Amino acid sequence: MTVRRQPNPNSESVDNYLKAILALGGPEENRVASNALAQRLGVAPASVTNMLQKLAAGLPPLVEYERHRGVLLSDAGKRRALEVVRHHRLIETFLYEVLNYPIEEVHEEAERLEHFISERFEERIEAKLGYPKMDPHGHCIPAMDGRMPKENSVPLTHVVRKATVVVDSISDRDAAIVKLLRTTGIVPGAQLRVRGRHADGGHDVSIGSSVKVYHLSPEAADAVKIHPPP
Amino acid sequence: MTVRRQPNPNSESVDNYLKAILALGGPEENRVASNALAQRLGVAPASVTNMLQKLAAGLPPLVEYERHRGVLLSDAGKRRALEVVRHHRLIETFLYEVLNYPIEEVHEEAERLEHFISERFEERIEAKLGYPKMDPHGHCIPAMDGRMPKENSVPLTHVVRKATVVVDSISDRDAAIVKLLRTTGIVPGAQLRVRGRHADGGHDVSIGSSVKVYHLSPEAADAVKIHPPP
DNA sequence: CATCGATCTTAGGCGTACCTAATACTTAGG
DNA sequence: CCTAAGTATTAGGTACGCCTAAGATCGATG
């Protein structure tokens, strides 16, 4: 007698697919293309198709998937994705605040641990931290029920003329950039004067009232998210 | 062109096999039988044979394995096993001391997380805890280089006549027993008077100078490790 | 010292998550 | 509106860690 199993919805891989779909879909929750997922996850496009079919066939389905038209998170998928994001951001905050990690190291550790902590761990570090609303990069931490203020920040690369803006958050995916920005003083809440823009997409900026001008590479500028200009 | 890979020595499974061999081999580092491993790990004996062959074939080999004669840890295997035990015990201590986990819940969480924490995490929680020598169950925490005082405690079940003994440590593998013992006051360092022994292997004991007598099931008595009698 | 029962190993399979190569679909340009 | 380029899917294969069933080995006992 063979027991037929549902595709296991509790794996690290599944978590990562769901998180990537959430991130790439953006606040508008657009359909996400297989290729974009493949690139973000560092796997072959064929692997993505394969996984999406499994996720769509699960009980409950975690995504809505139509061949050639990209993928959307289902309610269950979104719930799980936000749960993982919540884990990630609570862990980052915990590593930074309680264990005194350097800011540029929190992401990698959180990326590993987010899949394995229990509800109890989640609850206990949240309490220890005093129920924080933000992680150290300036990202909102989803509530236990998955609710989270809508994100409306834009990358600094979208600022095309001289302007004064306020840093909302920093993308944590590249440790070297996180470290550079931290050292430069470009942190959530900082005021930034955009002095000019290079052909390559880089920016010249000053911080606060300082006259010193820093040049940011296109990648660094893209990692800086600012409050939307009026 | 096919790239031939070494068996991956970094997996959760491998960790668990090495830990089990370390535990079952005891302080004398006896050869461990496949069946014993299978039972402890909850897998089929065939799976054990399979894994042992891979572990022995790795570079470096993690075990010394001869068909039908059981298995021993190699130096590299012992190093890794002690590293995982160190992780486990540091995490347990951390959960108990810093996150105020109930004692009976630390084991399960540590069992999951021990495979995924980085060197940095290990180092930081150790520092936060003030370089503890013991976990909350009374087990020694191996040093970073793998050194650890030799264990010489014996289970309470080995005490066959009336005697007064001191609790060394508590096995953490069964949460219900851990909770029971904690509630009863049977904790590392406690003095125990063994009043009598039942045919089934259970014990009647009193704690400290109290006259109250508790009956311990064979399983509970086996989970209590005491300092060796003189 | 032969045999039986326990223990261990081999053989053959499965599910997951990945891969490459070949094929199919979509869509933008001519 | 048709086709080429780009994107996506199918087909077939791998490594890992597990399984069951069948066969080999060991060792205690008659």
PDB file of N, CA and C in Angstrom, chain B residues 48-142:
ATOM      1  N   VAL B  48      21.246   3.467   7.197  1.00  0.00           N
ATOM      2  CA  VAL B  48      22.455   3.685   7.986  1.00  0.00           C
ATOM      3  C   VAL B  48      23.677   3.156   7.233  1.00  0.00           C
ATOM      4  N   THR B  49      23.591   1.929   6.788  1.00  0.00           N
ATOM      5  CA  THR B  49      24.703   1.342   6.035  1.00  0.00           C
ATOM      6  C   THR B  49      25.114   2.265   4.895  1.00  0.00           C
ATOM      7  N   ASN B  50      24.097   2.687   4.182  1.00  0.00           N
ATOM      8  CA  ASN B  50      24.312   3.573   3.047  1.00  0.00           C
ATOM      9  C   ASN B  50      25.079   4.833   3.432  1.00  0.00           C
ATOM     10  N   MET B  51      24.611   5.480   4.474  1.00  0.00           N
ATOM     11  CA  MET B  51      25.241   6.723   4.895  1.00  0.00           C
ATOM     12  C   MET B  51      26.648   6.476   5.421  1.00  0.00           C
ATOM     13  N   LEU B  52      26.830   5.396   6.166  1.00  0.00           N
ATOM     14  CA  LEU B  52      28.159   5.130   6.722  1.00  0.00           C
ATOM     15  C   LEU B  52      29.176   4.939   5.602  1.00  0.00           C
ATOM     16  N   GLN B  53      28.733   4.287   4.532  1.00  0.00           N
ATOM     17  CA  GLN B  53      29.644   4.088   3.408  1.00  0.00           C
ATOM     18  C   GLN B  53      30.048   5.414   2.794  1.00  0.00           C
ATOM     19  N   LYS B  54      29.071   6.309   2.702  1.00  0.00           N
ATOM     20  CA  LYS B  54      29.399   7.631   2.161  1.00  0.00           C
ATOM     21  C   LYS B  54      30.329   8.394   3.091  1.00  0.00           C
ATOM     22  N   LEU B  55      30.042   8.338   4.382  1.00  0.00           N
ATOM     23  CA  LEU B  55      30.861   9.083   5.341  1.00  0.00           C
ATOM     24  C   LEU B  55      32.298   8.566   5.340  1.00  0.00           C
ATOM     25  N   ALA B  56      32.435   7.250   5.156  1.00  0.00           N
ATOM     26  CA  ALA B  56      33.776   6.660   5.162  1.00  0.00           C
ATOM     27  C   ALA B  56      34.525   6.979   3.880  1.00  0.00           C
ATOM     28  N   ALA B  57      33.770   7.253   2.799  1.00  0.00           N
ATOM     29  CA  ALA B  57      34.398   7.484   1.490  1.00  0.00           C
ATOM     30  C   ALA B  57      34.723   8.951   1.246  1.00  0.00           C
ATOM     31  N   GLY B  58      34.271   9.821   2.130  1.00  0.00           N
ATOM     32  CA  GLY B  58      34.473  11.252   1.916  1.00  0.00           C
ATOM     33  C   GLY B  58      35.930  11.669   2.050  1.00  0.00           C
ATOM     34  N   LEU B  59      36.188  12.888   1.672  1.00  0.00           N
ATOM     35  CA  LEU B  59      37.512  13.471   1.853  1.00  0.00           C
ATOM     36  C   LEU B  59      37.379  14.714   2.686  1.00  0.00           C
ATOM     37  N   PRO B  60      37.801  14.735   3.931  1.00  0.00           N
ATOM     38  CA  PRO B  60      38.361  13.575   4.632  1.00  0.00           C
ATOM     39  C   PRO B  60      37.246  12.623   5.045  1.00  0.00           C
ATOM     40  N   PRO B  61      37.589  11.359   5.311  1.00  0.00           N
ATOM     41  CA  PRO B  61      36.578  10.428   5.821  1.00  0.00           C
ATOM     42  C   PRO B  61      36.128  10.900   7.199  1.00  0.00           C
ATOM     43  N   LEU B  62      34.842  10.806   7.464  1.00  0.00           N
ATOM     44  CA  LEU B  62      34.332  11.250   8.762  1.00  0.00           C
ATOM     45  C   LEU B  62      34.184  10.098   9.739  1.00  0.00           C
ATOM     46  N   VAL B  63      34.197   8.866   9.203  1.00  0.00           N
ATOM     47  CA  VAL B  63      34.126   7.700  10.089  1.00  0.00           C
ATOM     48  C   VAL B  63      35.077   6.614   9.597  1.00  0.00           C
ATOM     49  N   GLU B  64      35.399   5.713  10.501  1.00  0.00           N
ATOM     50  CA  GLU B  64      36.086   4.485  10.115  1.00  0.00           C
ATOM     51  C   GLU B  64      35.046   3.393  10.159  1.00  0.00           C
ATOM     52  N   TYR B  65      34.878   2.756   9.031  1.00  0.00           N
ATOM     53  CA  TYR B  65      33.769   1.821   8.907  1.00  0.00           C
ATOM     54  C   TYR B  65      34.253   0.523   8.299  1.00  0.00           C
ATOM     55  N   GLU B  66      33.912  -0.594   8.974  1.00  0.00           N
ATOM     56  CA  GLU B  66      34.169  -1.911   8.394  1.00  0.00           C
ATOM     57  C   GLU B  66      32.880  -2.687   8.407  1.00  0.00           C
ATOM     58  N   ARG B  67      32.567  -3.298   7.304  1.00  0.00           N
ATOM     59  CA  ARG B  67      31.316  -4.040   7.188  1.00  0.00           C
ATOM     60  C   ARG B  67      31.139  -4.988   8.373  1.00  0.00           C
ATOM     61  N   HIS B  68      29.983  -4.975   8.923  1.00  0.00           N
ATOM     62  CA  HIS B  68      29.596  -5.896   9.999  1.00  0.00           C
ATOM     63  C   HIS B  68      30.318  -5.658  11.323  1.00  0.00           C
ATOM     64  N   ARG B  69      31.189  -4.648  11.392  1.00  0.00           N
ATOM     65  CA  ARG B  69      31.907  -4.447  12.669  1.00  0.00           C
ATOM     66  C   ARG B  69      31.618  -3.088  13.293  1.00  0.00           C
ATOM     67  N   GLY B  70      30.584  -2.407  12.808  1.00  0.00           N
ATOM     68  CA  GLY B  70      30.266  -1.125  13.424  1.00  0.00           C
ATOM     69  C   GLY B  70      31.171  -0.012  12.942  1.00  0.00           C
ATOM     70  N   VAL B  71      31.041   1.131  13.573  1.00  0.00           N
ATOM     71  CA  VAL B  71      31.665   2.340  13.054  1.00  0.00           C
ATOM     72  C   VAL B  71      32.277   3.159  14.182  1.00  0.00           C
ATOM     73  N   LEU B  72      33.355   3.862  13.848  1.00  0.00           N
ATOM     74  CA  LEU B  72      34.034   4.778  14.771  1.00  0.00           C
ATOM     75  C   LEU B  72      34.136   6.145  14.110  1.00  0.00           C
ATOM     76  N   LEU B  73      34.160   7.206  14.910  1.00  0.00           N
ATOM     77  CA  LEU B  73      34.419   8.523  14.331  1.00  0.00           C
ATOM     78  C   LEU B  73      35.893   8.656  13.976  1.00  0.00           C
ATOM     79  N   SER B  74      36.186   9.247  12.844  1.00  0.00           N
ATOM     80  CA  SER B  74      37.564   9.648  12.542  1.00  0.00           C
ATOM     81  C   SER B  74      37.845  10.944  13.300  1.00  0.00           C
ATOM     82  N   ASP B  75      39.076  11.420  13.240  1.00  0.00           N
ATOM     83  CA  ASP B  75      39.380  12.696  13.895  1.00  0.00           C
ATOM     84  C   ASP B  75      38.498  13.808  13.357  1.00  0.00           C
ATOM     85  N   ALA B  76      38.396  13.844  12.032  1.00  0.00           N
ATOM     86  CA  ALA B  76      37.573  14.895  11.411  1.00  0.00           C
ATOM     87  C   ALA B  76      36.109  14.750  11.827  1.00  0.00           C
ATOM     88  N   GLY B  77      35.641  13.514  11.884  1.00  0.00           N
ATOM     89  CA  GLY B  77      34.257  13.270  12.269  1.00  0.00           C
ATOM     90  C   GLY B  77      33.996  13.671  13.709  1.00  0.00           C
ATOM     91  N   LYS B  78      34.942  13.370  14.568  1.00  0.00           N
ATOM     92  CA  LYS B  78      34.787  13.710  15.977  1.00  0.00           C
ATOM     93  C   LYS B  78      34.791  15.233  16.158  1.00  0.00           C
ATOM     94  N   ARG B  79      35.646  15.873  15.388  1.00  0.00           N
ATOM     95  CA  ARG B  79      35.705  17.331  15.457  1.00  0.00           C
ATOM     96  C   ARG B  79      34.348  17.921  15.086  1.00  0.00           C
ATOM     97  N   ARG B  80      33.792  17.433  13.982  1.00  0.00           N
ATOM     98  CA  ARG B  80      32.506  17.961  13.549  1.00  0.00           C
ATOM     99  C   ARG B  80      31.408  17.632  14.563  1.00  0.00           C
ATOM    100  N   ALA B  81      31.418  16.418  15.076  1.00  0.00           N
ATOM    101  CA  ALA B  81      30.384  16.017  16.039  1.00  0.00           C
ATOM    102  C   ALA B  81      30.437  16.923  17.272  1.00  0.00           C
ATOM    103  N   LEU B  82      31.646  17.196  17.752  1.00  0.00           N
ATOM    104  CA  LEU B  82      31.774  18.033  18.947  1.00  0.00           C
ATOM    105  C   LEU B  82      31.369  19.472  18.657  1.00  0.00           C
ATOM    106  N   GLU B  83      31.626  19.894  17.438  1.00  0.00           N
ATOM    107  CA  GLU B  83      31.198  21.234  17.026  1.00  0.00           C
ATOM    108  C   GLU B  83      29.667  21.335  17.098  1.00  0.00           C
ATOM    109  N   VAL B  84      29.007  20.291  16.632  1.00  0.00           N
ATOM    110  CA  VAL B  84      27.536  20.315  16.651  1.00  0.00           C
ATOM    111  C   VAL B  84      27.014  20.241  18.092  1.00  0.00           C
ATOM    112  N   VAL B  85      27.664  19.425  18.910  1.00  0.00           N
ATOM    113  CA  VAL B  85      27.269  19.350  20.322  1.00  0.00           C
ATOM    114  C   VAL B  85      27.471  20.704  20.996  1.00  0.00           C
ATOM    115  N   ARG B  86      28.583  21.335  20.657  1.00  0.00           N
ATOM    116  CA  ARG B  86      28.839  22.680  21.194  1.00  0.00           C
ATOM    117  C   ARG B  86      27.722  23.643  20.788  1.00  0.00           C
ATOM    118  N   HIS B  87      27.368  23.609  19.517  1.00  0.00           N
ATOM    119  CA  HIS B  87      26.259  24.446  19.063  1.00  0.00           C
ATOM    120  C   HIS B  87      25.002  24.159  19.878  1.00  0.00           C
ATOM    121  N   HIS B  88      24.696  22.882  19.974  1.00  0.00           N
ATOM    122  CA  HIS B  88      23.469  22.481  20.672  1.00  0.00           C
ATOM    123  C   HIS B  88      23.440  23.035  22.093  1.00  0.00           C
ATOM    124  N   ARG B  89      24.511  22.859  22.800  1.00  0.00           N
ATOM    125  CA  ARG B  89      24.510  23.233  24.224  1.00  0.00           C
ATOM    126  C   ARG B  89      24.571  24.742  24.414  1.00  0.00           C
ATOM    127  N   LEU B  90      25.292  25.420  23.530  1.00  0.00           N
ATOM    128  CA  LEU B  90      25.297  26.883  23.613  1.00  0.00           C
ATOM    129  C   LEU B  90      23.902  27.428  23.310  1.00  0.00           C
ATOM    130  N   ILE B  91      23.265  26.867  22.307  1.00  0.00           N
ATOM    131  CA  ILE B  91      21.926  27.340  21.953  1.00  0.00           C
ATOM    132  C   ILE B  91      20.949  27.070  23.096  1.00  0.00           C
ATOM    133  N   GLU B  92      21.020  25.883  23.676  1.00  0.00           N
ATOM    134  CA  GLU B  92      20.137  25.578  24.808  1.00  0.00           C
ATOM    135  C   GLU B  92      20.339  26.585  25.941  1.00  0.00           C
ATOM    136  N   THR B  93      21.584  26.855  26.234  1.00  0.00           N
ATOM    137  CA  THR B  93      21.879  27.792  27.316  1.00  0.00           C
ATOM    138  C   THR B  93      21.331  29.175  26.989  1.00  0.00           C
ATOM    139  N   PHE B  94      21.516  29.547  25.745  1.00  0.00           N
ATOM    140  CA  PHE B  94      21.045  30.857  25.285  1.00  0.00           C
ATOM    141  C   PHE B  94      19.520  30.962  25.367  1.00  0.00           C
ATOM    142  N   LEU B  95      18.842  29.956  24.904  1.00  0.00           N
ATOM    143  CA  LEU B  95      17.376  29.967  24.934  1.00  0.00           C
ATOM    144  C   LEU B  95      16.875  30.066  26.372  1.00  0.00           C
ATOM    145  N   TYR B  96      17.567  29.360  27.242  1.00  0.00           N
ATOM    146  CA  TYR B  96      17.142  29.322  28.645  1.00  0.00           C
ATOM    147  C   TYR B  96      17.459  30.632  29.366  1.00  0.00           C
ATOM    148  N   GLU B  97      18.680  31.104  29.181  1.00  0.00           N
ATOM    149  CA  GLU B  97      19.142  32.265  29.943  1.00  0.00           C
ATOM    150  C   GLU B  97      18.670  33.586  29.354  1.00  0.00           C
ATOM    151  N   VAL B  98      18.749  33.690  28.038  1.00  0.00           N
ATOM    152  CA  VAL B  98      18.474  34.984  27.409  1.00  0.00           C
ATOM    153  C   VAL B  98      17.027  35.095  26.948  1.00  0.00           C
ATOM    154  N   LEU B  99      16.501  34.016  26.397  1.00  0.00           N
ATOM    155  CA  LEU B  99      15.133  34.096  25.869  1.00  0.00           C
ATOM    156  C   LEU B  99      14.094  33.489  26.813  1.00  0.00           C
ATOM    157  N   ASN B 100      14.549  33.071  28.002  1.00  0.00           N
ATOM    158  CA  ASN B 100      13.622  32.588  29.026  1.00  0.00           C
ATOM    159  C   ASN B 100      12.689  31.478  28.555  1.00  0.00           C
ATOM    160  N   TYR B 101      13.245  30.571  27.770  1.00  0.00           N
ATOM    161  CA  TYR B 101      12.475  29.385  27.399  1.00  0.00           C
ATOM    162  C   TYR B 101      12.235  28.531  28.627  1.00  0.00           C
ATOM    163  N   PRO B 102      11.093  27.827  28.674  1.00  0.00           N
ATOM    164  CA  PRO B 102      10.939  26.765  29.670  1.00  0.00           C
ATOM    165  C   PRO B 102      11.987  25.691  29.385  1.00  0.00           C
ATOM    166  N   ILE B 103      12.557  25.146  30.414  1.00  0.00           N
ATOM    167  CA  ILE B 103      13.671  24.208  30.273  1.00  0.00           C
ATOM    168  C   ILE B 103      13.345  23.051  29.337  1.00  0.00           C
ATOM    169  N   GLU B 104      12.092  22.599  29.374  1.00  0.00           N
ATOM    170  CA  GLU B 104      11.763  21.417  28.575  1.00  0.00           C
ATOM    171  C   GLU B 104      11.612  21.737  27.088  1.00  0.00           C
ATOM    172  N   GLU B 105      11.641  23.009  26.711  1.00  0.00           N
ATOM    173  CA  GLU B 105      11.493  23.337  25.296  1.00  0.00           C
ATOM    174  C   GLU B 105      12.816  23.637  24.589  1.00  0.00           C
ATOM    175  N   VAL B 106      13.881  23.768  25.350  1.00  0.00           N
ATOM    176  CA  VAL B 106      15.130  24.197  24.706  1.00  0.00           C
ATOM    177  C   VAL B 106      15.699  23.132  23.764  1.00  0.00           C
ATOM    178  N   HIS B 107      15.513  21.872  24.125  1.00  0.00           N
ATOM    179  CA  HIS B 107      16.146  20.821  23.332  1.00  0.00           C
ATOM    180  C   HIS B 107      15.664  20.792  21.885  1.00  0.00           C
ATOM    181  N   GLU B 108      14.372  20.814  21.721  1.00  0.00           N
ATOM    182  CA  GLU B 108      13.819  20.697  20.375  1.00  0.00           C
ATOM    183  C   GLU B 108      14.292  21.844  19.480  1.00  0.00           C
ATOM    184  N   GLU B 109      14.257  23.047  20.013  1.00  0.00           N
ATOM    185  CA  GLU B 109      14.688  24.200  19.215  1.00  0.00           C
ATOM    186  C   GLU B 109      16.185  24.089  18.884  1.00  0.00           C
ATOM    187  N   ALA B 110      16.967  23.707  19.874  1.00  0.00           N
ATOM    188  CA  ALA B 110      18.415  23.597  19.654  1.00  0.00           C
ATOM    189  C   ALA B 110      18.720  22.520  18.622  1.00  0.00           C
ATOM    190  N   GLU B 111      17.946  21.460  18.670  1.00  0.00           N
ATOM    191  CA  GLU B 111      18.138  20.341  17.751  1.00  0.00           C
ATOM    192  C   GLU B 111      17.980  20.795  16.294  1.00  0.00           C
ATOM    193  N   ARG B 112      17.081  21.731  16.077  1.00  0.00           N
ATOM    194  CA  ARG B 112      16.878  22.262  14.728  1.00  0.00           C
ATOM    195  C   ARG B 112      17.957  23.265  14.351  1.00  0.00           C
ATOM    196  N   LEU B 113      18.218  24.201  15.253  1.00  0.00           N
ATOM    197  CA  LEU B 113      19.086  25.324  14.902  1.00  0.00           C
ATOM    198  C   LEU B 113      20.575  24.973  14.873  1.00  0.00           C
ATOM    199  N   GLU B 114      20.961  23.957  15.604  1.00  0.00           N
ATOM    200  CA  GLU B 114      22.390  23.632  15.744  1.00  0.00           C
ATOM    201  C   GLU B 114      23.106  23.442  14.411  1.00  0.00           C
ATOM    202  N   HIS B 115      22.361  23.076  13.387  1.00  0.00           N
ATOM    203  CA  HIS B 115      22.975  22.796  12.086  1.00  0.00           C
ATOM    204  C   HIS B 115      23.208  24.049  11.244  1.00  0.00           C
ATOM    205  N   PHE B 116      22.601  25.147  11.639  1.00  0.00           N
ATOM    206  CA  PHE B 116      22.550  26.287  10.712  1.00  0.00           C
ATOM    207  C   PHE B 116      23.205  27.556  11.214  1.00  0.00           C
ATOM    208  N   ILE B 117      23.657  27.582  12.449  1.00  0.00           N
ATOM    209  CA  ILE B 117      24.253  28.826  12.945  1.00  0.00           C
ATOM    210  C   ILE B 117      25.691  28.952  12.460  1.00  0.00           C
ATOM    211  N   SER B 118      26.114  30.188  12.286  1.00  0.00           N
ATOM    212  CA  SER B 118      27.481  30.470  11.825  1.00  0.00           C
ATOM    213  C   SER B 118      28.449  30.498  13.000  1.00  0.00           C
ATOM    214  N   GLU B 119      29.716  30.512  12.665  1.00  0.00           N
ATOM    215  CA  GLU B 119      30.765  30.721  13.670  1.00  0.00           C
ATOM    216  C   GLU B 119      30.505  31.996  14.464  1.00  0.00           C
ATOM    217  N   ARG B 120      30.112  33.019  13.741  1.00  0.00           N
ATOM    218  CA  ARG B 120      29.889  34.299  14.415  1.00  0.00           C
ATOM    219  C   ARG B 120      28.773  34.200  15.443  1.00  0.00           C
ATOM    220  N   PHE B 121      27.698  33.529  15.059  1.00  0.00           N
ATOM    221  CA  PHE B 121      26.572  33.381  15.982  1.00  0.00           C
ATOM    222  C   PHE B 121      27.018  32.634  17.231  1.00  0.00           C
ATOM    223  N   GLU B 122      27.724  31.565  17.001  1.00  0.00           N
ATOM    224  CA  GLU B 122      28.267  30.752  18.086  1.00  0.00           C
ATOM    225  C   GLU B 122      29.082  31.614  19.049  1.00  0.00           C
ATOM    226  N   GLU B 123      29.978  32.370  18.466  1.00  0.00           N
ATOM    227  CA  GLU B 123      30.892  33.209  19.247  1.00  0.00           C
ATOM    228  C   GLU B 123      30.127  34.283  20.017  1.00  0.00           C
ATOM    229  N   ARG B 124      29.126  34.877  19.367  1.00  0.00           N
ATOM    230  CA  ARG B 124      28.398  35.962  20.008  1.00  0.00           C
ATOM    231  C   ARG B 124      27.514  35.498  21.153  1.00  0.00           C
ATOM    232  N   ILE B 125      26.834  34.367  20.969  1.00  0.00           N
ATOM    233  CA  ILE B 125      26.004  33.925  22.092  1.00  0.00           C
ATOM    234  C   ILE B 125      26.894  33.438  23.229  1.00  0.00           C
ATOM    235  N   GLU B 126      28.026  32.865  22.892  1.00  0.00           N
ATOM    236  CA  GLU B 126      28.944  32.441  23.944  1.00  0.00           C
ATOM    237  C   GLU B 126      29.394  33.642  24.772  1.00  0.00           C
ATOM    238  N   ALA B 127      29.745  34.719  24.073  1.00  0.00           N
ATOM    239  CA  ALA B 127      30.186  35.929  24.767  1.00  0.00           C
ATOM    240  C   ALA B 127      29.043  36.504  25.610  1.00  0.00           C
ATOM    241  N   LYS B 128      27.863  36.570  24.998  1.00  0.00           N
ATOM    242  CA  LYS B 128      26.691  37.107  25.700  1.00  0.00           C
ATOM    243  C   LYS B 128      26.433  36.352  27.010  1.00  0.00           C
ATOM    244  N   LEU B 129      26.700  35.053  26.977  1.00  0.00           N
ATOM    245  CA  LEU B 129      26.432  34.211  28.143  1.00  0.00           C
ATOM    246  C   LEU B 129      27.590  34.209  29.137  1.00  0.00           C
ATOM    247  N   GLY B 130      28.696  34.877  28.772  1.00  0.00           N
ATOM    248  CA  GLY B 130      29.849  34.898  29.667  1.00  0.00           C
ATOM    249  C   GLY B 130      30.644  33.606  29.649  1.00  0.00           C
ATOM    250  N   TYR B 131      30.759  32.993  28.475  1.00  0.00           N
ATOM    251  CA  TYR B 131      31.581  31.797  28.290  1.00  0.00           C
ATOM    252  C   TYR B 131      31.223  30.703  29.291  1.00  0.00           C
ATOM    253  N   PRO B 132      29.979  30.225  29.178  1.00  0.00           N
ATOM    254  CA  PRO B 132      29.496  29.219  30.135  1.00  0.00           C
ATOM    255  C   PRO B 132      30.201  27.888  29.940  1.00  0.00           C
ATOM    256  N   LYS B 133      30.341  27.127  31.017  1.00  0.00           N
ATOM    257  CA  LYS B 133      30.951  25.792  30.928  1.00  0.00           C
ATOM    258  C   LYS B 133      29.895  24.709  30.817  1.00  0.00           C
ATOM    259  N   MET B 134      28.674  25.033  31.252  1.00  0.00           N
ATOM    260  CA  MET B 134      27.611  24.033  31.332  1.00  0.00           C
ATOM    261  C   MET B 134      26.355  24.535  30.638  1.00  0.00           C
ATOM    262  N   ASP B 135      25.576  23.601  30.121  1.00  0.00           N
ATOM    263  CA  ASP B 135      24.248  23.978  29.648  1.00  0.00           C
ATOM    264  C   ASP B 135      23.251  23.784  30.798  1.00  0.00           C
ATOM    265  N   PRO B 136      21.994  24.197  30.613  1.00  0.00           N
ATOM    266  CA  PRO B 136      21.059  24.156  31.744  1.00  0.00           C
ATOM    267  C   PRO B 136      20.705  22.742  32.206  1.00  0.00           C
ATOM    268  N   HIS B 137      21.061  21.720  31.427  1.00  0.00           N
ATOM    269  CA  HIS B 137      20.805  20.346  31.862  1.00  0.00           C
ATOM    270  C   HIS B 137      22.002  19.760  32.614  1.00  0.00           C
ATOM    271  N   GLY B 138      23.088  20.553  32.720  1.00  0.00           N
ATOM    272  CA  GLY B 138      24.266  20.074  33.430  1.00  0.00           C
ATOM    273  C   GLY B 138      25.308  19.420  32.543  1.00  0.00           C
ATOM    274  N   HIS B 139      25.170  19.557  31.232  1.00  0.00           N
ATOM    275  CA  HIS B 139      26.164  18.976  30.317  1.00  0.00           C
ATOM    276  C   HIS B 139      27.265  19.981  30.012  1.00  0.00           C
ATOM    277  N   CYS B 140      28.490  19.481  29.936  1.00  0.00           N
ATOM    278  CA  CYS B 140      29.610  20.349  29.610  1.00  0.00           C
ATOM    279  C   CYS B 140      29.519  20.838  28.172  1.00  0.00           C
ATOM    280  N   ILE B 141      29.914  22.069  27.969  1.00  0.00           N
ATOM    281  CA  ILE B 141      29.948  22.634  26.618  1.00  0.00           C
ATOM    282  C   ILE B 141      31.361  22.486  26.068  1.00  0.00           C
ATOM    283  N   PRO B 142      31.543  21.772  24.970  1.00  0.00           N
ATOM    284  CA  PRO B 142      32.885  21.606  24.411  1.00  0.00           C
ATOM    285  C   PRO B 142      33.486  22.968  24.040  1.00  0.00           C
TER     286      PRO B 142
END
